[in-house]
PDB file of C-alpha atoms and ligand atoms in Angstrom:
ATOM      1  CA  UNK A   1      -0.103  -0.036  -0.019  1.00  0.00           C
ATOM      2  CA  UNK A   2       1.473   3.179  -1.004  1.00  0.00           C
ATOM      3  CA  UNK A   3       1.032   6.645   1.526  1.00  0.00           C
ATOM      4  CA  UNK A   4       1.513   9.341  -0.628  1.00  0.00           C
ATOM      5  CA  UNK A   5       3.634  10.328   1.597  1.00  0.00           C
ATOM      6  CA  UNK A   6       5.963   7.739   0.773  1.00  0.00           C
ATOM      7  CA  UNK A   7       6.420   9.838  -2.050  1.00  0.00           C
ATOM      8  CA  UNK A   8       7.035  12.975   0.141  1.00  0.00           C
ATOM      9  CA  UNK A   9       9.103  11.263   2.229  1.00  0.00           C
ATOM     10  CA  UNK A  10      11.402  10.838  -1.308  1.00  0.00           C
ATOM     11  CA  UNK A  11      10.923  13.582  -2.399  1.00  0.00           C
ATOM     12  CA  UNK A  12      12.289  15.790   0.295  1.00  0.00           C
ATOM     13  CA  UNK A  13      15.528  12.839   0.846  1.00  0.00           C
ATOM     14  CA  UNK A  14      16.371  13.134  -3.139  1.00  0.00           C
ATOM     15  CA  UNK A  15      16.651  17.382  -3.145  1.00  0.00           C
ATOM     16  CA  UNK A  16      18.431  17.298   0.206  1.00  0.00           C
ATOM     17  CA  UNK A  17      20.675  15.365  -1.296  1.00  0.00           C
ATOM     18  CA  UNK A  18      20.768  16.904  -4.955  1.00  0.00           C
ATOM     19  CA  UNK A  19      21.483  20.404  -3.570  1.00  0.00           C
ATOM     20  CA  UNK A  20      20.332  22.817  -6.183  1.00  0.00           C
ATOM     21  CA  UNK A  21      17.843  20.919  -7.579  1.00  0.00           C
ATOM     22  CA  UNK A  22      14.536  22.464  -8.274  1.00  0.00           C
ATOM     23  CA  UNK A  23      12.865  19.779  -4.745  1.00  0.00           C
ATOM     24  CA  UNK A  24      15.670  21.583  -3.682  1.00  0.00           C
ATOM     25  CA  UNK A  25      14.233  25.569  -3.860  1.00  0.00           C
ATOM     26  CA  UNK A  26      10.897  24.291  -1.678  1.00  0.00           C
ATOM     27  CA  UNK A  27      12.354  22.477   0.631  1.00  0.00           C
ATOM     28  CA  UNK A  28      12.548  25.787   3.073  1.00  0.00           C
ATOM     29  CA  UNK A  29       8.594  25.528   3.003  1.00  0.00           C
ATOM     30  CA  UNK A  30       9.102  22.236   4.738  1.00  0.00           C
ATOM     31  CA  UNK A  31       8.370  22.992   8.681  1.00  0.00           C
ATOM     32  CA  UNK A  32      10.726  20.288  10.742  1.00  0.00           C
ATOM     33  CA  UNK A  33       7.599  19.454  11.705  1.00  0.00           C
ATOM     34  CA  UNK A  34       6.036  18.132   8.299  1.00  0.00           C
ATOM     35  CA  UNK A  35       9.247  16.425   7.950  1.00  0.00           C
ATOM     36  CA  UNK A  36       8.777  14.998  10.691  1.00  0.00           C
ATOM     37  CA  UNK A  37       5.734  13.111   9.494  1.00  0.00           C
ATOM     38  CA  UNK A  38       6.830  12.554   6.327  1.00  0.00           C
ATOM     39  CA  UNK A  39       9.930  10.719   7.888  1.00  0.00           C
ATOM     40  CA  UNK A  40       7.630   8.939   9.729  1.00  0.00           C
ATOM     41  CA  UNK A  41       5.113   8.528   7.075  1.00  0.00           C
ATOM     42  CA  UNK A  42       7.921   5.334   5.924  1.00  0.00           C
ATOM     43  CA  UNK A  43       7.948   3.358   9.105  1.00  0.00           C
ATOM     44  CA  UNK A  44       4.832   1.224  10.513  1.00  0.00           C
ATOM     45  CA  UNK A  45       4.658  -2.270  12.081  1.00  0.00           C
ATOM     46  CA  UNK A  46       0.898  -2.380  10.785  1.00  0.00           C
ATOM     47  CA  UNK A  47       1.213  -6.026   8.073  1.00  0.00           C
ATOM     48  CA  UNK A  48      -0.716  -3.878   5.777  1.00  0.00           C
ATOM     49  CA  UNK A  49       2.311  -1.442   5.066  1.00  0.00           C
ATOM     50  CA  UNK A  50       4.111  -4.461   2.996  1.00  0.00           C
ATOM     51  CA  UNK A  51       3.601  -4.467  -0.764  1.00  0.00           C
ATOM     52  CA  UNK A  52       2.047  -7.098  -2.899  1.00  0.00           C
ATOM     53  CA  UNK A  53       4.806  -8.383  -3.670  1.00  0.00           C
ATOM     54  CA  UNK A  54       6.237  -9.403   0.166  1.00  0.00           C
ATOM     55  CA  UNK A  55       8.607  -6.608   0.411  1.00  0.00           C
ATOM     56  CA  UNK A  56       9.125  -3.254   2.731  1.00  0.00           C
ATOM     57  CA  UNK A  57       6.839  -0.011   0.343  1.00  0.00           C
ATOM     58  CA  UNK A  58      10.078   1.658   0.959  1.00  0.00           C
ATOM     59  CA  UNK A  59      12.789  -0.778   2.689  1.00  0.00           C
ATOM     60  CA  UNK A  60      14.020   0.405   6.389  1.00  0.00           C
ATOM     61  CA  UNK A  61      12.293   3.512   7.680  1.00  0.00           C
ATOM     62  CA  UNK A  62      15.609   6.685   8.337  1.00  0.00           C
ATOM     63  CA  UNK A  63      15.459   7.493  11.287  1.00  0.00           C
ATOM     64  CA  UNK A  64      14.199  11.006  12.872  1.00  0.00           C
ATOM     65  CA  UNK A  65      17.426  13.233  12.977  1.00  0.00           C
ATOM     66  CA  UNK A  66      16.747  16.269  14.987  1.00  0.00           C
ATOM     67  CA  UNK A  67      18.156  17.952  17.581  1.00  0.00           C
ATOM     68  CA  UNK A  68      17.480  17.321  21.971  1.00  0.00           C
ATOM     69  CA  UNK A  69      14.788  19.175  23.444  1.00  0.00           C
ATOM     70  CA  UNK A  70      16.412  20.801  26.558  1.00  0.00           C
ATOM     71  CA  UNK A  71      13.905  23.447  27.131  1.00  0.00           C
ATOM     72  CA  UNK A  72      10.823  20.124  27.510  1.00  0.00           C
ATOM     73  CA  UNK A  73       9.014  20.697  30.224  1.00  0.00           C
ATOM     74  CA  UNK A  74       6.313  18.392  31.277  1.00  0.00           C
ATOM     75  CA  UNK A  75       3.325  19.994  30.961  1.00  0.00           C
ATOM     76  CA  UNK A  76       0.638  19.395  34.681  1.00  0.00           C
ATOM     77  CA  UNK A  77      -2.110  17.935  34.453  1.00  0.00           C
ATOM     78  CA  UNK A  78      -5.529  19.558  33.088  1.00  0.00           C
ATOM     79  CA  UNK A  79      -7.490  18.275  36.367  1.00  0.00           C
ATOM     80  CA  UNK A  80      -7.978  14.560  37.711  1.00  0.00           C
ATOM     81  CA  UNK A  81      -7.625  12.123  35.266  1.00  0.00           C
ATOM     82  CA  UNK A  82      -8.417   8.067  35.992  1.00  0.00           C
ATOM     83  CA  UNK A  83      -6.582   6.380  37.580  1.00  0.00           C
ATOM     84  CA  UNK A  84      -4.400   2.571  37.504  1.00  0.00           C
ATOM     85  CA  UNK A  85      -4.614   0.897  40.062  1.00  0.00           C
ATOM     86  CA  UNK A  86      -0.809  -0.758  41.459  1.00  0.00           C
ATOM     87  CA  UNK A  87      -0.196  -3.887  41.337  1.00  0.00           C
ATOM     88  CA  UNK A  88       1.800  -6.408  42.241  1.00  0.00           C
ATOM     89  CA  UNK A  89       2.066  -8.436  39.213  1.00  0.00           C
ATOM     90  CA  UNK A  90       4.923 -11.140  38.130  1.00  0.00           C
ATOM     91  CA  UNK A  91       6.594 -10.261  34.839  1.00  0.00           C
ATOM     92  CA  UNK A  92       8.693 -13.436  35.371  1.00  0.00           C
ATOM     93  CA  UNK A  93       6.921 -15.689  32.401  1.00  0.00           C
ATOM     94  CA  UNK A  94       7.960 -19.458  31.433  1.00  0.00           C
ATOM     95  CA  UNK A  95      10.143 -19.869  28.347  1.00  0.00           C
ATOM     96  CA  UNK A  96       6.936 -22.645  27.386  1.00  0.00           C
ATOM     97  CA  UNK A  97       4.560 -20.463  27.810  1.00  0.00           C
ATOM     98  CA  UNK A  98       4.643 -20.069  24.077  1.00  0.00           C
ATOM     99  CA  UNK A  99       5.973 -19.109  20.574  1.00  0.00           C
ATOM    100  CA  UNK A 100       3.445 -16.678  19.168  1.00  0.00           C
ATOM    101  CA  UNK A 101       1.406 -14.649  20.590  1.00  0.00           C
ATOM    102  CA  UNK A 102      -2.206 -11.748  20.182  1.00  0.00           C
ATOM    103  CA  UNK A 103      -3.373 -12.128  23.485  1.00  0.00           C
ATOM    104  CA  UNK A 104      -2.781 -13.568  26.190  1.00  0.00           C
ATOM    105  CA  UNK A 105      -5.589 -15.891  27.619  1.00  0.00           C
ATOM    106  CA  UNK A 106      -6.525 -14.742  31.206  1.00  0.00           C
ATOM    107  CA  UNK A 107      -9.060 -14.501  34.099  1.00  0.00           C
ATOM    108  CA  UNK A 108      -9.732 -10.574  34.341  1.00  0.00           C
ATOM    109  CA  UNK A 109      -9.506  -7.363  32.512  1.00  0.00           C
ATOM    110  CA  UNK A 110      -6.160  -6.867  31.433  1.00  0.00           C
ATOM    111  CA  UNK A 111      -4.335  -5.368  28.657  1.00  0.00           C
ATOM    112  CA  UNK A 112      -0.996  -4.427  27.193  1.00  0.00           C
ATOM    113  CA  UNK A 113      -0.784  -0.889  25.516  1.00  0.00           C
ATOM    114  CA  UNK A 114       2.504  -1.633  22.825  1.00  0.00           C
ATOM    115  CA  UNK A 115       4.075   1.054  21.055  1.00  0.00           C
ATOM    116  CA  UNK A 116       6.269   0.229  18.332  1.00  0.00           C
ATOM    117  CA  UNK A 117       8.798   2.381  15.921  1.00  0.00           C
ATOM    118  CA  UNK A 118      10.295   4.648  18.228  1.00  0.00           C
ATOM    119  CA  UNK A 119      11.833   6.271  20.210  1.00  0.00           C
ATOM    120  CA  UNK A 120      10.808   9.458  18.836  1.00  0.00           C
ATOM    121  CA  UNK A 121      13.026  13.014  20.810  1.00  0.00           C
ATOM    122  CA  UNK A 122       9.482  14.450  21.034  1.00  0.00           C
ATOM    123  CA  UNK A 123       6.516  12.089  21.112  1.00  0.00           C
ATOM    124  CA  UNK A 124       7.602   9.257  23.162  1.00  0.00           C
ATOM    125  CA  UNK A 125       8.404  11.986  26.840  1.00  0.00           C
ATOM    126  CA  UNK A 126       4.752  13.695  25.871  1.00  0.00           C
ATOM    127  CA  UNK A 127       2.937  10.475  25.264  1.00  0.00           C
ATOM    128  CA  UNK A 128       5.789   9.004  28.505  1.00  0.00           C
ATOM    129  CA  UNK A 129       3.670  12.341  30.795  1.00  0.00           C
ATOM    130  CA  UNK A 130       0.241  11.020  29.866  1.00  0.00           C
ATOM    131  CA  UNK A 131       0.898   7.678  30.801  1.00  0.00           C
ATOM    132  CA  UNK A 132       3.122   8.876  34.156  1.00  0.00           C
ATOM    133  CA  UNK A 133       0.193  10.898  35.655  1.00  0.00           C
ATOM    134  CA  UNK A 134      -1.936   7.642  34.996  1.00  0.00           C
ATOM    135  CA  UNK A 135       0.207   4.996  36.481  1.00  0.00           C
ATOM    136  CA  UNK A 136       0.673   2.799  33.768  1.00  0.00           C
ATOM    137  CA  UNK A 137       2.902   0.979  32.574  1.00  0.00           C
ATOM    138  CA  UNK A 138       3.201   0.182  28.378  1.00  0.00           C
ATOM    139  CA  UNK A 139       6.163  -1.947  26.190  1.00  0.00           C
ATOM    140  CA  UNK A 140       7.982   0.097  23.933  1.00  0.00           C
ATOM    141  CA  UNK A 141       9.135  -2.028  21.182  1.00  0.00           C
ATOM    142  CA  UNK A 142      12.189   0.643  19.580  1.00  0.00           C
ATOM    143  CA  UNK A 143      14.232   0.490  16.947  1.00  0.00           C
ATOM    144  CA  UNK A 144      17.715   0.498  17.705  1.00  0.00           C
ATOM    145  CA  UNK A 145      19.182   2.730  15.535  1.00  0.00           C
ATOM    146  CA  UNK A 146      16.877   5.271  16.944  1.00  0.00           C
ATOM    147  CA  UNK A 147      17.946   4.304  20.481  1.00  0.00           C
ATOM    148  CA  UNK A 148      21.177   4.762  19.698  1.00  0.00           C
ATOM    149  CA  UNK A 149      20.457   8.395  18.093  1.00  0.00           C
ATOM    150  CA  UNK A 150      18.131   8.938  21.424  1.00  0.00           C
ATOM    151  CA  UNK A 151      19.539   6.718  23.736  1.00  0.00           C
ATOM    152  CA  UNK A 152      18.130   9.578  26.540  1.00  0.00           C
ATOM    153  CA  UNK A 153      14.598   8.893  25.507  1.00  0.00           C
ATOM    154  CA  UNK A 154      15.296   4.822  26.553  1.00  0.00           C
ATOM    155  CA  UNK A 155      16.844   5.640  29.610  1.00  0.00           C
ATOM    156  CA  UNK A 156      13.736   7.293  30.688  1.00  0.00           C
ATOM    157  CA  UNK A 157      11.041   4.904  29.657  1.00  0.00           C
ATOM    158  CA  UNK A 158      13.084   2.459  32.129  1.00  0.00           C
ATOM    159  CA  UNK A 159      13.903   4.248  34.565  1.00  0.00           C
ATOM    160  CA  UNK A 160      10.043   4.608  34.866  1.00  0.00           C
ATOM    161  CA  UNK A 161       9.540   1.045  34.254  1.00  0.00           C
ATOM    162  CA  UNK A 162       8.630   1.209  30.585  1.00  0.00           C
ATOM    163  CA  UNK A 163       8.948  -2.623  29.439  1.00  0.00           C
ATOM    164  CA  UNK A 164      11.037  -2.436  26.028  1.00  0.00           C
ATOM    165  CA  UNK A 165      11.583  -5.101  23.678  1.00  0.00           C
ATOM    166  CA  UNK A 166      13.085  -5.394  20.342  1.00  0.00           C
ATOM    167  CA  UNK A 167      12.117  -4.833  17.176  1.00  0.00           C
ATOM    168  CA  UNK A 168      14.710  -4.977  14.541  1.00  0.00           C
ATOM    169  CA  UNK A 169      17.891  -2.471  14.377  1.00  0.00           C
ATOM    170  CA  UNK A 170      16.532  -1.001  11.189  1.00  0.00           C
ATOM    171  CA  UNK A 171      12.864  -1.704  11.008  1.00  0.00           C
ATOM    172  CA  UNK A 172      13.811  -4.858   7.667  1.00  0.00           C
ATOM    173  CA  UNK A 173      11.031  -7.192   6.855  1.00  0.00           C
ATOM    174  CA  UNK A 174      12.262  -9.415   8.125  1.00  0.00           C
ATOM    175  CA  UNK A 175      11.070 -12.889   5.719  1.00  0.00           C
ATOM    176  CA  UNK A 176      13.383 -12.177   3.499  1.00  0.00           C
ATOM    177  CA  UNK A 177      16.264 -11.542   4.748  1.00  0.00           C
ATOM    178  CA  UNK A 178      18.799 -15.151   6.273  1.00  0.00           C
ATOM    179  CA  UNK A 179      19.450 -16.667   9.722  1.00  0.00           C
ATOM    180  CA  UNK A 180      22.682 -14.266   9.833  1.00  0.00           C
ATOM    181  CA  UNK A 181      21.289 -11.365   8.899  1.00  0.00           C
ATOM    182  CA  UNK A 182      17.893 -11.888  10.764  1.00  0.00           C
ATOM    183  CA  UNK A 183      20.472 -12.499  13.995  1.00  0.00           C
ATOM    184  CA  UNK A 184      21.967  -9.885  13.526  1.00  0.00           C
ATOM    185  CA  UNK A 185      18.741  -7.664  13.700  1.00  0.00           C
ATOM    186  CA  UNK A 186      17.962  -8.996  16.982  1.00  0.00           C
ATOM    187  CA  UNK A 187      22.052  -8.246  17.936  1.00  0.00           C
ATOM    188  CA  UNK A 188      22.723  -5.186  16.941  1.00  0.00           C
ATOM    189  CA  UNK A 189      19.346  -3.700  18.871  1.00  0.00           C
ATOM    190  CA  UNK A 190      19.368  -6.399  22.263  1.00  0.00           C
ATOM    191  CA  UNK A 191      23.170  -4.597  22.271  1.00  0.00           C
ATOM    192  CA  UNK A 192      22.041  -1.078  21.779  1.00  0.00           C
ATOM    193  CA  UNK A 193      19.196  -0.738  24.430  1.00  0.00           C
ATOM    194  CA  UNK A 194      21.416  -2.935  26.505  1.00  0.00           C
ATOM    195  CA  UNK A 195      23.877   0.442  25.845  1.00  0.00           C
ATOM    196  CA  UNK A 196      20.840   2.576  26.214  1.00  0.00           C
ATOM    197  CA  UNK A 197      19.469   1.971  29.398  1.00  0.00           C
ATOM    198  CA  UNK A 198      20.834  -1.421  30.931  1.00  0.00           C
ATOM    199  CA  UNK A 199      18.195  -3.797  30.433  1.00  0.00           C
ATOM    200  CA  UNK A 200      17.525  -6.960  28.147  1.00  0.00           C
ATOM    201  CA  UNK A 201      14.550  -7.404  25.339  1.00  0.00           C
ATOM    202  CA  UNK A 202      12.371 -10.983  26.615  1.00  0.00           C
ATOM    203  CA  UNK A 203      10.358 -10.765  23.307  1.00  0.00           C
ATOM    204  CA  UNK A 204      10.872  -9.410  20.080  1.00  0.00           C
ATOM    205  CA  UNK A 205       7.702  -7.426  17.763  1.00  0.00           C
ATOM    206  CA  UNK A 206       8.464  -8.366  13.884  1.00  0.00           C
ATOM    207  CA  UNK A 207       8.463  -4.736  10.955  1.00  0.00           C
ATOM    208  CA  UNK A 208       5.205  -5.233   9.921  1.00  0.00           C
ATOM    209  CA  UNK A 209       4.213  -8.467  11.533  1.00  0.00           C
ATOM    210  CA  UNK A 210       6.357 -10.406   8.845  1.00  0.00           C
ATOM    211  CA  UNK A 211       8.349 -13.232  10.341  1.00  0.00           C
ATOM    212  CA  UNK A 212       9.257 -17.256   9.467  1.00  0.00           C
ATOM    213  CA  UNK A 213       7.430 -20.185  11.525  1.00  0.00           C
ATOM    214  CA  UNK A 214      10.720 -21.845  10.751  1.00  0.00           C
ATOM    215  CA  UNK A 215      12.562 -18.178  12.371  1.00  0.00           C
ATOM    216  CA  UNK A 216      10.214 -17.730  15.499  1.00  0.00           C
ATOM    217  CA  UNK A 217      11.362 -20.484  16.791  1.00  0.00           C
ATOM    218  CA  UNK A 218      15.172 -19.632  15.688  1.00  0.00           C
ATOM    219  CA  UNK A 219      14.474 -16.527  17.607  1.00  0.00           C
ATOM    220  CA  UNK A 220      12.841 -17.746  20.646  1.00  0.00           C
ATOM    221  CA  UNK A 221      15.677 -20.416  20.626  1.00  0.00           C
ATOM    222  CA  UNK A 222      18.855 -18.842  20.650  1.00  0.00           C
ATOM    223  CA  UNK A 223      17.745 -15.224  22.103  1.00  0.00           C
ATOM    224  CA  UNK A 224      14.168 -16.300  24.423  1.00  0.00           C
ATOM    225  CA  UNK A 225      12.548 -14.220  23.079  1.00  0.00           C
ATOM    226  CA  UNK A 226       8.157 -15.097  22.176  1.00  0.00           C
ATOM    227  CA  UNK A 227       7.184 -13.033  19.391  1.00  0.00           C
ATOM    228  CA  UNK A 228       4.323 -10.012  19.739  1.00  0.00           C
ATOM    229  CA  UNK A 229       2.438  -9.355  17.342  1.00  0.00           C
ATOM    230  CA  UNK A 230      -1.623  -8.254  18.213  1.00  0.00           C
ATOM    231  CA  UNK A 231      -5.036  -8.386  18.599  1.00  0.00           C
ATOM    232  CA  UNK A 232      -5.952  -4.967  18.609  1.00  0.00           C
ATOM    233  CA  UNK A 233      -4.954  -2.589  15.030  1.00  0.00           C
ATOM    234  CA  UNK A 234      -6.016   0.362  15.177  1.00  0.00           C
ATOM    235  CA  UNK A 235      -4.712   0.978  11.861  1.00  0.00           C
ATOM    236  CA  UNK A 236      -2.886   4.955  13.599  1.00  0.00           C
ATOM    237  CA  UNK A 237       0.381   4.673  10.806  1.00  0.00           C
ATOM    238  CA  UNK A 238      -2.046   5.799   7.988  1.00  0.00           C
ATOM    239  CA  UNK A 239      -3.121   8.600  10.482  1.00  0.00           C
ATOM    240  CA  UNK A 240      -7.210   8.859  10.367  1.00  0.00           C
ATOM    241  CA  UNK A 241      -7.527  11.643  13.580  1.00  0.00           C
ATOM    242  CA  UNK A 242      -6.958  10.860  17.268  1.00  0.00           C
ATOM    243  CA  UNK A 243     -10.351  10.482  17.240  1.00  0.00           C
ATOM    244  CA  UNK A 244     -10.662   7.375  14.782  1.00  0.00           C
ATOM    245  CA  UNK A 245      -7.876   5.971  16.641  1.00  0.00           C
ATOM    246  CA  UNK A 246      -8.981   6.012  19.847  1.00  0.00           C
ATOM    247  CA  UNK A 247     -12.178   4.275  18.797  1.00  0.00           C
ATOM    248  CA  UNK A 248     -10.193   1.625  17.268  1.00  0.00           C
ATOM    249  CA  UNK A 249      -8.870   1.170  19.754  1.00  0.00           C
ATOM    250  CA  UNK A 250     -11.979   1.440  22.879  1.00  0.00           C
ATOM    251  CA  UNK A 251     -13.874  -1.261  20.262  1.00  0.00           C
ATOM    252  CA  UNK A 252     -11.672  -3.592  19.557  1.00  0.00           C
ATOM    253  CA  UNK A 253     -10.046  -4.190  22.742  1.00  0.00           C
ATOM    254  CA  UNK A 254     -11.154  -7.479  24.628  1.00  0.00           C
ATOM    255  CA  UNK A 255      -9.549  -8.986  27.991  1.00  0.00           C
ATOM    256  CA  UNK A 256      -6.047 -10.837  27.367  1.00  0.00           C
ATOM    257  CA  UNK A 257      -5.561  -8.269  23.895  1.00  0.00           C
ATOM    258  CA  UNK A 258      -2.218  -6.488  22.774  1.00  0.00           C
ATOM    259  CA  UNK A 259      -3.098  -2.747  20.917  1.00  0.00           C
ATOM    260  CA  UNK A 260      -0.635  -2.349  18.476  1.00  0.00           C
ATOM    261  CA  UNK A 261       0.322   1.677  18.509  1.00  0.00           C
ATOM    262  CA  UNK A 262       2.990   4.193  17.367  1.00  0.00           C
ATOM    263  CA  UNK A 263       4.897   6.691  18.825  1.00  0.00           C
ATOM    264  CA  UNK A 264       6.819   7.706  16.249  1.00  0.00           C
ATOM    265  CA  UNK A 265       3.434   9.497  15.161  1.00  0.00           C
ATOM    266  CA  UNK A 266       1.888  12.591  17.607  1.00  0.00           C
ATOM    267  CA  UNK A 267      -1.760  11.421  16.508  1.00  0.00           C
ATOM    268  CA  UNK A 268      -0.748   8.129  18.132  1.00  0.00           C
ATOM    269  CA  UNK A 269      -0.189  10.793  20.850  1.00  0.00           C
ATOM    270  CA  UNK A 270      -2.681  13.110  20.871  1.00  0.00           C
ATOM    271  CA  UNK A 271      -5.526  10.121  21.064  1.00  0.00           C
ATOM    272  CA  UNK A 272      -4.133   7.925  24.342  1.00  0.00           C
ATOM    273  CA  UNK A 273      -5.756  10.736  26.571  1.00  0.00           C
ATOM    274  CA  UNK A 274      -9.454   9.300  25.049  1.00  0.00           C
ATOM    275  CA  UNK A 275      -7.655   5.884  24.688  1.00  0.00           C
ATOM    276  CA  UNK A 276      -6.958   5.185  28.023  1.00  0.00           C
ATOM    277  CA  UNK A 277      -9.603   6.626  29.865  1.00  0.00           C
ATOM    278  CA  UNK A 278     -12.244   5.117  28.115  1.00  0.00           C
ATOM    279  CA  UNK A 279     -10.501   1.414  28.371  1.00  0.00           C
ATOM    280  CA  UNK A 280     -10.236   1.760  32.494  1.00  0.00           C
ATOM    281  CA  UNK A 281     -13.541   3.522  32.706  1.00  0.00           C
ATOM    282  CA  UNK A 282     -14.109   0.613  31.067  1.00  0.00           C
ATOM    283  CA  UNK A 283     -12.426  -1.216  33.684  1.00  0.00           C
ATOM    284  CA  UNK A 284      -9.504  -1.938  31.944  1.00  0.00           C
ATOM    285  CA  UNK A 285      -6.257  -2.973  33.784  1.00  0.00           C
ATOM    286  CA  UNK A 286      -2.941  -1.925  32.103  1.00  0.00           C
ATOM    287  CA  UNK A 287       0.117  -4.407  32.030  1.00  0.00           C
ATOM    288  CA  UNK A 288       3.454  -4.449  30.722  1.00  0.00           C
ATOM    289  CA  UNK A 289       3.222  -6.997  27.449  1.00  0.00           C
ATOM    290  CA  UNK A 290       6.218  -9.838  29.656  1.00  0.00           C
ATOM    291  CA  UNK A 291       3.006  -9.748  32.745  1.00  0.00           C
ATOM    292  CA  UNK A 292       0.431 -10.393  30.380  1.00  0.00           C
ATOM    293  CA  UNK A 293       2.626 -13.164  30.059  1.00  0.00           C
ATOM    294  CA  UNK A 294       2.833 -14.140  32.929  1.00  0.00           C
ATOM    295  CA  UNK A 295      -0.555 -13.956  33.203  1.00  0.00           C
ATOM    296  CA  UNK A 296      -1.721 -16.870  30.792  1.00  0.00           C
ATOM    297  CA  UNK A 297      -2.423 -20.024  33.300  1.00  0.00           C
ATOM    298  CA  UNK A 298      -1.082 -22.975  31.904  1.00  0.00           C
ATOM    299  CA  UNK A 299       2.180 -20.887  31.843  1.00  0.00           C
ATOM    300  CA  UNK A 300       1.782 -20.401  35.171  1.00  0.00           C
ATOM    301  CA  UNK A 301       0.617 -24.272  36.202  1.00  0.00           C
ATOM    302  CA  UNK A 302       3.887 -25.394  33.510  1.00  0.00           C
ATOM    303  CA  UNK A 303       6.462 -22.835  36.767  1.00  0.00           C
ATOM    304  CA  UNK A 304       4.835 -24.083  39.780  1.00  0.00           C
ATOM    305  CA  UNK A 305       4.899 -27.010  38.559  1.00  0.00           C
ATOM    306  CA  UNK A 306       9.631 -26.707  37.826  1.00  0.00           C
ATOM    307  CA  UNK A 307      10.791 -29.846  36.485  1.00  0.00           C
ATOM    308  CA  UNK A 308       9.246 -32.971  38.393  1.00  0.00           C
ATOM    309  CA  UNK A 309      11.718 -35.677  38.537  1.00  0.00           C
ATOM    310  CA  UNK A 310      11.327 -37.854  36.291  1.00  0.00           C
TER     311      UNK A 310
HETATM  312 NI1   NI B   1       7.426  -1.154  12.663  1.00  0.00          NI
END
């Protein structure tokens, strides 16, 4: 599926390399925000962004380059907001819990919010403020290359109790890659996360949702990561507007669900207060992916049973 902004992003990037071309004279008309939006449009996790021949429509997403934002201040919360309850939940899921998850069968209205393709220097901190005000822990599937650009954002994410997952180093479609390249994508992203924030990812999400069963088994065996897909996809990367993103998530969420969203996009972050507050009013409680996996009845039973002597 070809998004019109792909063309814009391509022209912009091309023009920036060509110097004196016609496009370059148009550059001052493109605001920094416009550039961020156009580059953001190049990246998505949704399978719909894979072209019909199975390859990525745009190739690897270009990391968004910008300067640091030392002037950023955490905004005060406007009025009372619903608050996720304090929960002392186990996050140690069994290695035998499974290899692929789109949701987790749990008893209770638990849901895991996941945000892909960050860190982003402005949108991710803004989202973190919203989550902190509501006592919510989410899971961030980060791109290693962006982690290297904005390690301080990942450090803050971890410091505020969120989980970091492996979303590869360059956001390539793994199902088209050989084992050595898949290993390299996983290893480089894992190492970037460790360098930035001193933690190890425990799960992975494949870019565009594309990962062969054989590759899932390889990654689970060698890295210990289950492959985490999703049960709720608001197609937020198409930027349908914050209210549409919120209503799609509110209508599609079920207990044990895993919600796919992208903190790369400002509209997605704009949608989160209505989304989160609506789910809290519906009685949902927010957990990380690892906490959700650890709730799985079968995994708990296996963990409790331990390894009985034969
Ligand atoms: Ni992605």
